[in-house]
Short mmCIF file of C-alpha atoms in Angstrom, two decimals:
data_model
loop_
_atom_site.label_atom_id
_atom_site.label_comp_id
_atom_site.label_asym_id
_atom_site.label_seq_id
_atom_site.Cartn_x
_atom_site.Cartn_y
_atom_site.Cartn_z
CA UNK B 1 114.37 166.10 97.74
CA UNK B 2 111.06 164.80 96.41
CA UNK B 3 108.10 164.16 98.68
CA UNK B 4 106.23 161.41 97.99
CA UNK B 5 102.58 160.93 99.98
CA UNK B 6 102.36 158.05 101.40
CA UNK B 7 99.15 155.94 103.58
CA UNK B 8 99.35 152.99 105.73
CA UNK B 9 96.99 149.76 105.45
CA UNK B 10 96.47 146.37 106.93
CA UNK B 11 95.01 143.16 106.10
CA UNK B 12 94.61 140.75 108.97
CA UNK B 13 98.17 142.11 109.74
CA UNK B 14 99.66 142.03 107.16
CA UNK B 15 101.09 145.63 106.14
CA UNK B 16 101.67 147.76 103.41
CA UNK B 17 102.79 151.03 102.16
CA UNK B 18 100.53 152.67 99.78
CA UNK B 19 101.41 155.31 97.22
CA UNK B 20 98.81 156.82 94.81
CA UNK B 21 101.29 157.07 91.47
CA UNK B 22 98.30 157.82 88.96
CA UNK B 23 100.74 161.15 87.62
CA UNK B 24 102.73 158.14 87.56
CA UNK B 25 106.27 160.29 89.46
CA UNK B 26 106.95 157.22 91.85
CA UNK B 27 110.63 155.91 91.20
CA UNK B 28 109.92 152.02 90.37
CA UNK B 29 113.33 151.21 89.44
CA UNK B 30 114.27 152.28 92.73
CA UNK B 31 114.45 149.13 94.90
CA UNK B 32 116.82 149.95 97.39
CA UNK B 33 114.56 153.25 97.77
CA UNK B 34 111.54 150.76 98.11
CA UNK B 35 113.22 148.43 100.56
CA UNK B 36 113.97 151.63 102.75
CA UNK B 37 110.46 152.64 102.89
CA UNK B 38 109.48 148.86 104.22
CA UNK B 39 112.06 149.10 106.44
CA UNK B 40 110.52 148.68 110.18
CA UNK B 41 113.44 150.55 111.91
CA UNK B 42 114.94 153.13 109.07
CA UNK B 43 111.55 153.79 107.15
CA UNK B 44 107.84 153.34 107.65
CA UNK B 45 107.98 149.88 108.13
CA UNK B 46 106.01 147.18 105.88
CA UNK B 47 105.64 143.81 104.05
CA UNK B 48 105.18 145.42 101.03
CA UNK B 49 104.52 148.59 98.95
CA UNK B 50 101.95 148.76 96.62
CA UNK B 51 100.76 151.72 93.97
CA UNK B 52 97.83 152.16 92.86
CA UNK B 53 98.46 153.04 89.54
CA UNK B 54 95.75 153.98 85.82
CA UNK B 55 94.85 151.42 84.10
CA UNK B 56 93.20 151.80 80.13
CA UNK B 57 90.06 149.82 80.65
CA UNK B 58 89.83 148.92 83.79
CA UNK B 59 89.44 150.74 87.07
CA UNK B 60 93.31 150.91 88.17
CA UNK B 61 96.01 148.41 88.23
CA UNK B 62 98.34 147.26 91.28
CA UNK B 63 102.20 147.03 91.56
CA UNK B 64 103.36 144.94 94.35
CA UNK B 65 106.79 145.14 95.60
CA UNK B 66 108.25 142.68 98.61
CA UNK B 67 110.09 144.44 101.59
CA UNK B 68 113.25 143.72 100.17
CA UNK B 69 112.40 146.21 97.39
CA UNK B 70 112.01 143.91 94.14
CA UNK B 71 108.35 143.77 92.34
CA UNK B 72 106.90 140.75 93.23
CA UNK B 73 104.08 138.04 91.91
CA UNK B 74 100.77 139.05 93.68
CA UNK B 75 99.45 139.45 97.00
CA UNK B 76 95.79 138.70 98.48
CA UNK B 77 95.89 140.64 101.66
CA UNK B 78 97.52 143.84 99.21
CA UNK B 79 94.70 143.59 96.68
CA UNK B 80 92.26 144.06 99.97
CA UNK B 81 93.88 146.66 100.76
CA UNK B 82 94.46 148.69 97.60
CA UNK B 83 90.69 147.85 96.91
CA UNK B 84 89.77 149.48 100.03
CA UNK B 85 92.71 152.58 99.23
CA UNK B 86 90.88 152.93 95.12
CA UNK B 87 87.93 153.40 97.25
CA UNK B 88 89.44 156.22 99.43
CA UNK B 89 90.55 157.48 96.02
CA UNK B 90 87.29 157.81 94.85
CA UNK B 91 88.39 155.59 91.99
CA UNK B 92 85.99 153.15 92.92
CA UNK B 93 82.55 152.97 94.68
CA UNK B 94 82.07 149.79 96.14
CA UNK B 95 82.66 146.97 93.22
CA UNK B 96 86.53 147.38 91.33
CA UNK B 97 88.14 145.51 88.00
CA UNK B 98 91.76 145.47 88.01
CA UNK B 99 95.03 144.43 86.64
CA UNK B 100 97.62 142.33 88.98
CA UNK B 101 100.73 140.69 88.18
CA UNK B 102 98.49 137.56 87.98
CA UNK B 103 95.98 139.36 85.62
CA UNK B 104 92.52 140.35 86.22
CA UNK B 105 91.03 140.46 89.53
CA UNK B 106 87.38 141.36 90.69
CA UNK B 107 86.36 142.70 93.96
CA UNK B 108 83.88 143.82 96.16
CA UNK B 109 83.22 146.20 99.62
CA UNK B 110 79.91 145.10 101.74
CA UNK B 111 78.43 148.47 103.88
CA UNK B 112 80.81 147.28 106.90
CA UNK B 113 83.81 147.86 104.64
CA UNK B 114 85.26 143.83 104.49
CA UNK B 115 86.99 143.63 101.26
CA UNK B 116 86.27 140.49 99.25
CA UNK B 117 88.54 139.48 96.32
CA UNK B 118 88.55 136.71 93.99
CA UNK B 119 92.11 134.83 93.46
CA UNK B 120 93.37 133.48 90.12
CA UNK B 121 92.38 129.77 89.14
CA UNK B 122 94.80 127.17 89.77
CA UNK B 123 95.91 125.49 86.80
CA UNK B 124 98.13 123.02 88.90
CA UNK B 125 98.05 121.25 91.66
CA UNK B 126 101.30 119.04 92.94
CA UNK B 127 100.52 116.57 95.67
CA UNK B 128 104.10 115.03 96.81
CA UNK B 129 104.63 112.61 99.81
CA UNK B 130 104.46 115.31 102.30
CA UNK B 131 103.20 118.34 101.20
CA UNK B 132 101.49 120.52 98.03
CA UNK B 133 102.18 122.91 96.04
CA UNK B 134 100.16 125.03 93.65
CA UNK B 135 100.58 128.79 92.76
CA UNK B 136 97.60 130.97 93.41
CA UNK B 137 98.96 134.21 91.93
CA UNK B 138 101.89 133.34 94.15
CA UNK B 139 103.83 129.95 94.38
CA UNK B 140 103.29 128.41 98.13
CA UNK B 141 104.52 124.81 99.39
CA UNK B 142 101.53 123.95 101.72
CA UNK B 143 102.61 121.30 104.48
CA UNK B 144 101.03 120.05 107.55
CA UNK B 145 102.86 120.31 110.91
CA UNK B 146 102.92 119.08 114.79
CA UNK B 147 102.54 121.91 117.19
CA UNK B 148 102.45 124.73 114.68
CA UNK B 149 102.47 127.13 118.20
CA UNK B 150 106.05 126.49 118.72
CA UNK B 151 107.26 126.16 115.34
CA UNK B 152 110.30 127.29 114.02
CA UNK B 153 108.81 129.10 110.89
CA UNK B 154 111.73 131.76 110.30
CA UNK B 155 114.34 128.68 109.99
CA UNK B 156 112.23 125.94 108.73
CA UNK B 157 110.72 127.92 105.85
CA UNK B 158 113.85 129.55 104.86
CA UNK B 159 114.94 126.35 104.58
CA UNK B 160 112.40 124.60 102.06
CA UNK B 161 112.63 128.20 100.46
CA UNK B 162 115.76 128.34 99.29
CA UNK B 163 116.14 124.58 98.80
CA UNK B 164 117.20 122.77 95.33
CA UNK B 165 113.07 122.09 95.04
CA UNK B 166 112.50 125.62 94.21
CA UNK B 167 115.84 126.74 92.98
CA UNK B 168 116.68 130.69 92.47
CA UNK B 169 113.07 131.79 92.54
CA UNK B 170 112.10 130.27 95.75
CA UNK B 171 108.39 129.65 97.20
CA UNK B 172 105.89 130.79 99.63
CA UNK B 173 106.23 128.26 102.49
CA UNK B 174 102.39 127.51 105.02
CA UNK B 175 102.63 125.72 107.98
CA UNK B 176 99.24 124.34 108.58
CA UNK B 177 97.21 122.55 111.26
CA UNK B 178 94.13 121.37 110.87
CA UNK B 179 91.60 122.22 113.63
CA UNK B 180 88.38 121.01 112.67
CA UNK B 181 86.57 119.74 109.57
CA UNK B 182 86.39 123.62 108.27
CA UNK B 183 88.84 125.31 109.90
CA UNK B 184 92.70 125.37 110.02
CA UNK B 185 95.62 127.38 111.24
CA UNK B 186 98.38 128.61 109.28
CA UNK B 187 101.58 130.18 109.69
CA UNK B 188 103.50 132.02 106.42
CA UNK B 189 106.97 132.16 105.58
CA UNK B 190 106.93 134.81 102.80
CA UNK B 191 110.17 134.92 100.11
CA UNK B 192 111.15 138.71 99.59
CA UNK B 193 110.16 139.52 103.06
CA UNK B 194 112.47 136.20 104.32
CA UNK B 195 109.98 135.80 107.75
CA UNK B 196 106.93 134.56 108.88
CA UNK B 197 104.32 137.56 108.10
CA UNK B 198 101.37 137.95 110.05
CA UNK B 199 98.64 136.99 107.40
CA UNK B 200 99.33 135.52 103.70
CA UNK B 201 95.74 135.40 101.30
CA UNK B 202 97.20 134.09 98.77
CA UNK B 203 98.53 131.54 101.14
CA UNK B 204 95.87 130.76 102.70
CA UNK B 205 94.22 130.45 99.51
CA UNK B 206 96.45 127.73 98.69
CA UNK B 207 96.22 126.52 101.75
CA UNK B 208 92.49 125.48 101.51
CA UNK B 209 92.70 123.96 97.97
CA UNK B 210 95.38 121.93 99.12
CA UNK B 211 93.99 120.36 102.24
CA UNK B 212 90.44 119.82 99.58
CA UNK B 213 92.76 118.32 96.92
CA UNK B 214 94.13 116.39 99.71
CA UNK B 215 91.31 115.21 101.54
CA UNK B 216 91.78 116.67 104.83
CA UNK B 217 88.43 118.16 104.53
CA UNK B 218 85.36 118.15 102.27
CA UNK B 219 84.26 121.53 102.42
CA UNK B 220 83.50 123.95 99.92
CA UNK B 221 84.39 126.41 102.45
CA UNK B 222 86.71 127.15 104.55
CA UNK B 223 87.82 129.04 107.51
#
């Protein structure tokens, strides 16, 4: 039996399993072993696990795997939280380089330990009748809804998820309202996990270019 050390993190909610495999002894072909570990009944219970692995030139670099155990494209809340783990580390002080699935990422950690992190540019924005999409490390299909509240995000996104639109890879799906000028609500239907998660960033990354490219609002930023 190997024993594997293993830490728990959150980002706005959403949750991860983090392993430190700089010796590099983590099983990664082992998805089913993965999914196990994510498992909220049978293992720790997570969105995701992520390892925080060495990286040649740069401080470290991330692997990202969904619940369901497969390595997936990358995750904003994940990178905030294996910034904030590197730190722990001592890999990092308070400013980190690093490799993603997406490529390079910078970050940041102000004295009241909030993790900034800057996304990927978007190279491609689709505006369709009645909704967006655009991949910000991760594909998402962006769409505005009545009474997000009560909405049926488990069946609705699975639904535009594993419709003929997206095919065999499938998308991210955001339910979003808009609440003011700056500031709108969203709800996440992640692919790999199959449910609504509790926070997205790289969702609600695309999430706020969308509603710009859009119109919905003319602000630089957004809450």
């Amino acid at each position: 039996i190997m024993k594997i050390q293993f830490y728990k993190y959150q980002g706005t909610g959403n949750d991860f399993v983090m392993i430190d495999n700089r010796q590099d002894l983590f099983p990664k072909k082992d998805a089913k072993l993965v999914a196990n570990l994510c498992d909220r009944r049978f293992g720790i219970g997570a969105d995701g696990l992520i390892l925080l692995e060495n990286h040649p030139t740069l401080d470290f670099k991330m692997v990202y795997y969904n619940s369901d155990g497969n390595e997936s494209s990358m995750c904003g809340n994940g990178g905030r939280c294996l910034v904030a783990f590197a730190q722990k580390m001592n890999v990092i002080s308070d400013k980190a380089s690093f490799e993603a699935i997406d490529g390079l990422h910078y970050a940041s950690i102000n004295q009241k330990g909030i993790v900034s992190l800057q996304m990927s540019d978007v190279s491609e924005i689709k505006v369709e009748n009645n909704y967006t999409f655009l991949n910000t490390g991760s594909p998402h299909h962006v769409t505005l809804v009545d009474d997000l509240e009560n909405f049926d995000v488990k069946n609705e996104g699975a639904k535009i998820r594993y419709s003929d639109v997206y095919g065999n890879s499938g998308s991210n799906v955001n339910f979003v309202k808009q609440i003011s000028d700056t500031t709108f609500a969203v709800r996440t239907y992640e692919r790999g996990v199959e449910d609504e998660t509790l926070s997205c960033g790289t969702g609600v990354t695309a999430v706020a270019i969308a509603m710009y490219k859009t119109g919905e609002t003319k602000n630089k930023e957004i809450k």
